[in-house]
Each structure stands twice: as C-alpha cells, then as structure tokens.
mmCIF file of C-alpha atoms in Angstrom:
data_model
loop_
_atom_site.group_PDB
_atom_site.id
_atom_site.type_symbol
_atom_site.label_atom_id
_atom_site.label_comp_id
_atom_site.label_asym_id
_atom_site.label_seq_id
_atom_site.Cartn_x
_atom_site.Cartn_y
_atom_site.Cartn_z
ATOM 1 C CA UNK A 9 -45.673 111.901 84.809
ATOM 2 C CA UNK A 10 -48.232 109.422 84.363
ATOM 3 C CA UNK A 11 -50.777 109.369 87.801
ATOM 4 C CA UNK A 12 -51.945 105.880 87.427
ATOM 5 C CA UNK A 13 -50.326 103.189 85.682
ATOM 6 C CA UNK A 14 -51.564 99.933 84.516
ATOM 7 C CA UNK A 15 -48.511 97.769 83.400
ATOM 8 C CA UNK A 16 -50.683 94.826 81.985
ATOM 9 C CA UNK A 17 -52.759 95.302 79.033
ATOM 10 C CA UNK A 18 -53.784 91.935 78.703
ATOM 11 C CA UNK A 19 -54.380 89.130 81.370
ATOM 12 C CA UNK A 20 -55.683 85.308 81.344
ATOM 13 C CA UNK A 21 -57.272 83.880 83.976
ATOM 14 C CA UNK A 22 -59.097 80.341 83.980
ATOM 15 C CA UNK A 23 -62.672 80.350 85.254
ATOM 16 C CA UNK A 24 -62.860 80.059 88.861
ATOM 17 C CA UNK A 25 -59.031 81.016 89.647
ATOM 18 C CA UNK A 26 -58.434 84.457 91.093
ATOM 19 C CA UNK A 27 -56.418 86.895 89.268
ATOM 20 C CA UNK A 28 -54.538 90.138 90.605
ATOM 21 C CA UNK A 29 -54.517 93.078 88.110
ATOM 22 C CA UNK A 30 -52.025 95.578 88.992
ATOM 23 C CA UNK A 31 -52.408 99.671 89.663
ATOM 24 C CA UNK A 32 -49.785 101.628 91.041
ATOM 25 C CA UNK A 33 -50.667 105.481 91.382
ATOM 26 C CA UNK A 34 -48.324 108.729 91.955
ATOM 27 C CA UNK A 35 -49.558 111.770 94.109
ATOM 28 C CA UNK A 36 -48.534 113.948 96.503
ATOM 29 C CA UNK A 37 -51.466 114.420 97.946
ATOM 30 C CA UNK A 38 -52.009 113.333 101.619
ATOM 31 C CA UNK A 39 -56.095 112.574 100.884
ATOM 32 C CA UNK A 40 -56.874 110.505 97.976
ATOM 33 C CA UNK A 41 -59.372 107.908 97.042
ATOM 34 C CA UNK A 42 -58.541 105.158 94.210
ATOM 35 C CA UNK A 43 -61.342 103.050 92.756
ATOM 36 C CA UNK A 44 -61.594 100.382 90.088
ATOM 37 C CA UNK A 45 -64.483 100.391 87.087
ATOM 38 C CA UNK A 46 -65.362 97.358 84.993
ATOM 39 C CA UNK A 47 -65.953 98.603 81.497
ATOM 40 C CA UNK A 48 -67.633 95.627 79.218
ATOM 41 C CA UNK A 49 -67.912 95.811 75.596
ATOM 42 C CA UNK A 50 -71.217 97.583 75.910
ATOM 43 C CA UNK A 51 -68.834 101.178 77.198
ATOM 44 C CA UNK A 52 -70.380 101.884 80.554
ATOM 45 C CA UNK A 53 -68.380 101.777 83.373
ATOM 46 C CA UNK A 54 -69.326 99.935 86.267
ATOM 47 C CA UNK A 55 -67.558 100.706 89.665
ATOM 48 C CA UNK A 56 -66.590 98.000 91.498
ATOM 49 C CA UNK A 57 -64.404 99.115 94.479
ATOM 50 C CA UNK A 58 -62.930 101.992 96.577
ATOM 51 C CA UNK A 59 -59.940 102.479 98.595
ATOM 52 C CA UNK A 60 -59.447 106.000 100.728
ATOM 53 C CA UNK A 61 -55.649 106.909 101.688
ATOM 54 C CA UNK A 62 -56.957 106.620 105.366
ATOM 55 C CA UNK A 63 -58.950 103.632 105.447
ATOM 56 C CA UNK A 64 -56.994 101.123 108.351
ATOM 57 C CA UNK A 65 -58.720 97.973 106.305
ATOM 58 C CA UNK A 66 -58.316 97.013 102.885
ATOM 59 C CA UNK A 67 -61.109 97.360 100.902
ATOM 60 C CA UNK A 68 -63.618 94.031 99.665
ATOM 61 C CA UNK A 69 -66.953 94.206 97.896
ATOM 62 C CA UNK A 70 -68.163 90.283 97.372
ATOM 63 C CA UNK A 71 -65.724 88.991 94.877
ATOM 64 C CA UNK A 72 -63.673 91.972 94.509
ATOM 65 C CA UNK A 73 -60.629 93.268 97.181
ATOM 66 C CA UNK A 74 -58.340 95.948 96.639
ATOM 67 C CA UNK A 75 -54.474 94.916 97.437
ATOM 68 C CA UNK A 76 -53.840 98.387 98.966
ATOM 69 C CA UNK A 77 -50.286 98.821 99.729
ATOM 70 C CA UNK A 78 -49.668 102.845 100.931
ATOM 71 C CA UNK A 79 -46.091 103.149 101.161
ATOM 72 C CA UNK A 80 -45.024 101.532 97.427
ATOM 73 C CA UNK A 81 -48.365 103.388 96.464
ATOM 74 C CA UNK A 82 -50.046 100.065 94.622
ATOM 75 C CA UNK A 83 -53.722 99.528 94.930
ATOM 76 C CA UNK A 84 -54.041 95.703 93.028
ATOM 77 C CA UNK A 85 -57.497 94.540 92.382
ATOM 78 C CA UNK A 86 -58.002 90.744 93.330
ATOM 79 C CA UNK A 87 -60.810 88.965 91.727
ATOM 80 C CA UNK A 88 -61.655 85.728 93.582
ATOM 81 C CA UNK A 89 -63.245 82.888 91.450
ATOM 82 C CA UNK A 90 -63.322 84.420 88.411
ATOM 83 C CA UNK A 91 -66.651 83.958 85.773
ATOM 84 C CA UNK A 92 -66.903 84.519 82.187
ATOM 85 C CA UNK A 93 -68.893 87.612 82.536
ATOM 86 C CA UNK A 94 -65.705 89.382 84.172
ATOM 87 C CA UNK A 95 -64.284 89.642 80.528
ATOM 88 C CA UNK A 96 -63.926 93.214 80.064
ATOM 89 C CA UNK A 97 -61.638 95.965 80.342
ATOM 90 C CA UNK A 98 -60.834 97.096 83.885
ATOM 91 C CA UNK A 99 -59.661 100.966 85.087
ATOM 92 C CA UNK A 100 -57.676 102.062 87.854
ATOM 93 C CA UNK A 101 -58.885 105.567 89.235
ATOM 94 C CA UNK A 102 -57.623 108.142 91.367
ATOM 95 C CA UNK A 103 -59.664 111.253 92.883
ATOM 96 C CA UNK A 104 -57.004 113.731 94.637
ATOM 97 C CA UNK A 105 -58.671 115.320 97.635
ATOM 98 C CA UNK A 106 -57.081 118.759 98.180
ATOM 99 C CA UNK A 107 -55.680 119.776 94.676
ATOM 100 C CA UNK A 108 -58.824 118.756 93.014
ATOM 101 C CA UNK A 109 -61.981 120.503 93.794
ATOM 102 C CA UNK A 110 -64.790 118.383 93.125
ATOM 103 C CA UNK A 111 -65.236 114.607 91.377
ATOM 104 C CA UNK A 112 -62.271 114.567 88.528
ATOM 105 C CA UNK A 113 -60.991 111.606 88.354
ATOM 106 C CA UNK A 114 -57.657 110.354 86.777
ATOM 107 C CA UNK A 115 -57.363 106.643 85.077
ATOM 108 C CA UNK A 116 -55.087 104.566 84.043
ATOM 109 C CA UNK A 117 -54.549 102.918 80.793
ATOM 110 C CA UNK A 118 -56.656 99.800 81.770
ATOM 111 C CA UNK A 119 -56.523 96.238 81.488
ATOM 112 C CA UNK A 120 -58.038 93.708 79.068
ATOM 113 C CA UNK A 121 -59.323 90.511 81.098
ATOM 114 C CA UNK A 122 -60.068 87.600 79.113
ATOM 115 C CA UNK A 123 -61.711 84.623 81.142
ATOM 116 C CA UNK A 124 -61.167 81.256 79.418
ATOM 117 C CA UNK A 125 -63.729 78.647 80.294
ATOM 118 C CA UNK B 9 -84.247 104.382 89.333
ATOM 119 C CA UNK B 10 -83.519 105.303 85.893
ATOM 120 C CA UNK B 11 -79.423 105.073 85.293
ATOM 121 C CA UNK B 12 -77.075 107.783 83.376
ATOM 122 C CA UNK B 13 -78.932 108.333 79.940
ATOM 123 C CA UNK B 14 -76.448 109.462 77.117
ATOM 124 C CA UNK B 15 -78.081 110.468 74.058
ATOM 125 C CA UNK B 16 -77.579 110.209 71.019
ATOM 126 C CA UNK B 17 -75.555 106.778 71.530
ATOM 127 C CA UNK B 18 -73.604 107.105 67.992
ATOM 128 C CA UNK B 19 -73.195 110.219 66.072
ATOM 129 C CA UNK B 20 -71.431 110.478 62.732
ATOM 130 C CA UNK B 21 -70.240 113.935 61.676
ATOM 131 C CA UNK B 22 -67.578 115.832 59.226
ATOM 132 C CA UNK B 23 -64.867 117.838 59.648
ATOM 133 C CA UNK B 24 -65.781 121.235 60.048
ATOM 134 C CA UNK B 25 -69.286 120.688 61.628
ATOM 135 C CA UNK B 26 -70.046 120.842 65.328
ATOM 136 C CA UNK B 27 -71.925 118.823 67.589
ATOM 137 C CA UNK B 28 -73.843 118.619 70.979
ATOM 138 C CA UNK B 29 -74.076 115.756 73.346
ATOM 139 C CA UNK B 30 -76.652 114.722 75.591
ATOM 140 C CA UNK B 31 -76.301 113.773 79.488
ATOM 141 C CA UNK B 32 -79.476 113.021 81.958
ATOM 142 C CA UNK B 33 -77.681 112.694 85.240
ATOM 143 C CA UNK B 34 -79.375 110.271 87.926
ATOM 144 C CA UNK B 35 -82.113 111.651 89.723
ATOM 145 C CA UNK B 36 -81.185 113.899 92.399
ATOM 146 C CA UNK B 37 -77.516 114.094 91.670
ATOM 147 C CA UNK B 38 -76.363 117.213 91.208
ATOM 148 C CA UNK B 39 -72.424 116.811 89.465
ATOM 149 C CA UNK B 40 -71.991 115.814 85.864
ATOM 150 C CA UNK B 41 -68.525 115.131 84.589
ATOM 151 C CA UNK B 42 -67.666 114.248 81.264
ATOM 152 C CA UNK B 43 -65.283 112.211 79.677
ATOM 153 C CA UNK B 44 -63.361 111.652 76.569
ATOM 154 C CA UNK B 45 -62.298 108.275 75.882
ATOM 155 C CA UNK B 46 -59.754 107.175 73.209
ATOM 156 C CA UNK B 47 -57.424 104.106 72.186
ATOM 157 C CA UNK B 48 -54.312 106.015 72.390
ATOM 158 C CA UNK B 49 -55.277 108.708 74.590
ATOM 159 C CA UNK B 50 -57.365 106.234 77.169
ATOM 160 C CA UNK B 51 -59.740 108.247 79.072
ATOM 161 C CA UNK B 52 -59.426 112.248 79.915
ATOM 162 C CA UNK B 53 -61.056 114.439 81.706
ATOM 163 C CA UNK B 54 -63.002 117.009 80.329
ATOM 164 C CA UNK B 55 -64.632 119.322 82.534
ATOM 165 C CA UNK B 56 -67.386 118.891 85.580
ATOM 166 C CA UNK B 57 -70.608 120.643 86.384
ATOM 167 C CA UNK B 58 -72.331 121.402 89.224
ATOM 168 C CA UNK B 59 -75.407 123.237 90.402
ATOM 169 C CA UNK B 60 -74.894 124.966 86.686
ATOM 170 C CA UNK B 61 -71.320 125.804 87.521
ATOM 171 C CA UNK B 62 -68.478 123.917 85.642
ATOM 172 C CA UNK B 63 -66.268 123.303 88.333
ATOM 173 C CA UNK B 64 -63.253 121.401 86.987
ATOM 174 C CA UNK B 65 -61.925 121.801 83.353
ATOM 175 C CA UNK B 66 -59.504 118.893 82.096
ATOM 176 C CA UNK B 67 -56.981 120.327 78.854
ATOM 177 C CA UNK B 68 -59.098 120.334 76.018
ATOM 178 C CA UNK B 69 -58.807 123.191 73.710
ATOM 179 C CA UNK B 70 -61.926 125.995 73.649
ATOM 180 C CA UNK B 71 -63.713 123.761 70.956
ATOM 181 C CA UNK B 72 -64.998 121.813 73.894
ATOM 182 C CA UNK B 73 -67.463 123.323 76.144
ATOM 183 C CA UNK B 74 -70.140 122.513 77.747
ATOM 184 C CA UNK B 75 -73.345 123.480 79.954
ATOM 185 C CA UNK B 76 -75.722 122.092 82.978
ATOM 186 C CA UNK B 77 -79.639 122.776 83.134
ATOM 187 C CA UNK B 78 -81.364 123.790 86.232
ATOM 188 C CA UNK B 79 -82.842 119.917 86.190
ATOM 189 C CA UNK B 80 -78.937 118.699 86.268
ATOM 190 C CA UNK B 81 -78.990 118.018 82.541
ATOM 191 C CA UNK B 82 -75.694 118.740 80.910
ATOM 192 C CA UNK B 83 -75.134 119.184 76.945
ATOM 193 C CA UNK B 84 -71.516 119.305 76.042
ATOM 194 C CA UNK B 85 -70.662 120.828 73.100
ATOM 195 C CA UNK B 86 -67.825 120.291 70.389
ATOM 196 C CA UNK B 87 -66.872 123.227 67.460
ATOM 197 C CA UNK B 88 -65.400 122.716 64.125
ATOM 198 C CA UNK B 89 -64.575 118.890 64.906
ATOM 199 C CA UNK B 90 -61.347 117.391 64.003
ATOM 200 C CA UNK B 91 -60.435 113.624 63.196
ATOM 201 C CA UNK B 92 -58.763 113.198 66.239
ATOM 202 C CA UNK B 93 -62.483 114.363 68.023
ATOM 203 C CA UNK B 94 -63.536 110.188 67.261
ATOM 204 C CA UNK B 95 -63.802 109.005 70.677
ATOM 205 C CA UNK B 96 -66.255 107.568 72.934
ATOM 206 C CA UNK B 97 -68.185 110.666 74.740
ATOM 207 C CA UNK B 98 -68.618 109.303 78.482
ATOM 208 C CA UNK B 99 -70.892 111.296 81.172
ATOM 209 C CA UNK B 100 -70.693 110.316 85.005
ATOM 210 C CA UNK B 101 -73.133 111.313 87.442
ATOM 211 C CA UNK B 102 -72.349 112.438 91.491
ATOM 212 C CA UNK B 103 -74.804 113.250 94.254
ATOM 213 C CA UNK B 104 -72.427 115.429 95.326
ATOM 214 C CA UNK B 105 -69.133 116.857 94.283
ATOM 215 C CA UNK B 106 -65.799 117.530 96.253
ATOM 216 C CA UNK B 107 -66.465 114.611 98.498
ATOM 217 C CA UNK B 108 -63.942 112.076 97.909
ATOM 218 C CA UNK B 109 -65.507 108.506 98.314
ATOM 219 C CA UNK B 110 -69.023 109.960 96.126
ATOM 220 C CA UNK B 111 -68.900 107.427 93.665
ATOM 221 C CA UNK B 112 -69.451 108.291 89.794
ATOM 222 C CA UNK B 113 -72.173 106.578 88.029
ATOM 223 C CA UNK B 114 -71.465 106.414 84.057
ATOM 224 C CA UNK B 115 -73.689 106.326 81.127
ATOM 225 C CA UNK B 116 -73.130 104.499 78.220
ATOM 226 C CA UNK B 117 -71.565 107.073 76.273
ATOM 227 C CA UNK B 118 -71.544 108.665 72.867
ATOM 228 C CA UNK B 119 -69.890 107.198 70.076
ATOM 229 C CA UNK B 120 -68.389 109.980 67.665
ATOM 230 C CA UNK B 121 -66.988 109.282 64.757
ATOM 231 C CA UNK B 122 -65.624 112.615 62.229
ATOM 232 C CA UNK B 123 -65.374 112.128 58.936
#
C-alpha cells in the first residue's frame, strides 16, 4: 500500500493566490514526522516544512503552512501568495519513528505547480 | 557553508559496465542517504550511512551498494547496469540520524543515463 499519496499531478495557481496541494499519508506508527521538499528544474530538493505526529500547532514557515489533519491522516501544504519562482515539483515525505531506524524517508509521487503570471 | 556536493552531475554509461557516484555530505553531518529517483518509479530509498555503517537499506537488488569515508564521504556504487538503472542519483545529508525532525539536506544529484 502506497505510504504517501499525492492525488494531483498537476496544479494552477495565479500569481499571488494561495494554493493547497494535497498529501495524505498511511502508517501505523504512533511517532512520525511528514515534511514537504520543493524540487525545481535544477533536481535539488529544497525542504520547506515539517509536521511531527505530536506537535499541538500546525506547522508555518513564512509563506508555507502545513494543513495537518491527524485523524483523516492529511498533511496539505498551503502556499500563501504564490510567485513565479514556486514553479516546481513539490514532495510529500514521511519519516516513521519506531519502525525506521535512522533518516529514511518515504515520498510521494509529487506535484507539478505551474504559476501563471 | 558549502551545500551537498554530488559529483559527477551527469554520467553516461552502457549496459554491462558499472559505475560509482560521488557524495560530500555537509560539514559536520554525519548520515548520508541516497536516493534513486525515476518518472515511473518517483523517488526510492536506497540505503543510509552513518559513522561508516549503512544503517537502512531500501529494496534494491545487490548491484547497488555503497560505502561512507571516515570524513562522511559516501561513494555508492552500481554493477553491471541495466536500462532501467537511468535515474537521477540523489544524496541527502543529516547531522544526525534516528532523530525524527533532523532535516535532510539534498545535493543536486547524478544524472545516469545507460545505454
């Protein structure tokens, strides 16, 4: 079964609107830790923003907040005001805390984001 | 402070041949994980070093292995290469591993492409 799942491949967003890009994640895990990376045409992957199954407050790092919804197991990426530069491809993560020794981390199948000016 | 260095950054090779792959970690971090990153296979896991130990080892056949320096450098190394090998090669540095907010820091990668 698939441990992250992006259902949009593609999204749209006009400069300056926000847009929501969707992430919904499967463990059984109690401990956890879900991040988003920005990967732009150049390949590196930029992290952006975590979430850990026990933080009280959802997560927000400038432009970026993380949607994190526990019980229907979503973490949704918001990007406020979007800018042309955000045009990349965008990854969902997951680190699992006690089956997983050490830094593995699972992604989804990403999400193209195409701001229009 | 000098980023994730992948080297070489594209790599051409045939079927049959084998290849090694370059990863300078950050300085002072100690966990190197690498990645293998496809269009219909998105991005895997492929194993994790650290302090010279692999620690984590995604399912990749025994072709793929792999190896971390004293200095935190890590070569990973592919055998008789396939077609299906063509991927982007992508290296992530920790300061520590285990810890789960420790946030990866990712090179730029190594484009391979078997011919």
């Amino acid at each position: 079964a698939q441990k992250i799942t992006q259902t949009q491949p593609g999204m749209f967003v006009q400069e300056k609107e926000a847009v929501t890009l969707d992430c919904t994640y499967d463990t059984s895990d109690p401990s956890y830790g879900l991040f988003w990376y920005k990967q732009p045409s150049s390949g590196e992957m930029i992290f952006l923003i975590y979430q850990g199954s026990y933080d009280q407050q959802n997560a927000t790092e400038g432009r970026y907040s993380l949607n994190f919804q526990k019980a229907r197991k979503s973490a949704n990426l918001v990007i406020s005001a979007s800018q042309l530069g955000d045009s990349a491809m965008y990854f969902c993560a997951m680190r699992e805390g006690l089956k997983t020794s050490g830094s593995r981390l699972t992604f989804g199948e990403g999400t193209q984001l195409t701001v229009n000016p | 402070k000098a980023g994730v260095t992948q080297t070489p950054r594209y790599l051409i090779k045939t079927r049959g041949q084998q290849v090694t792959l370059s990863c300078s970690p950050i300085s002072g971090h100690r966990s190197v994980s690498w990645y293998q990153q496809t269009p219909g296979q998105g991005l895997q896991f492929l194993f994790e070093y650290f302090s010279e130990t692999q620690r984590n080892k995604g399912n990749f056949p025994g072709r793929f292995s792999g190896r971390q320096f004293s200095n935190s450098r890590s070569e990973m190394n592919v055998s008789t290469l396939e077609l299906g090998d063509s991927a982007l090669y992508l290296c992530a540095s920790s300061l520590a591993s285990g810890i789960l907010n420790t946030e990866a820091f990712f090179g730029q990668g190594t484009r391979l492409t078997v011919v």
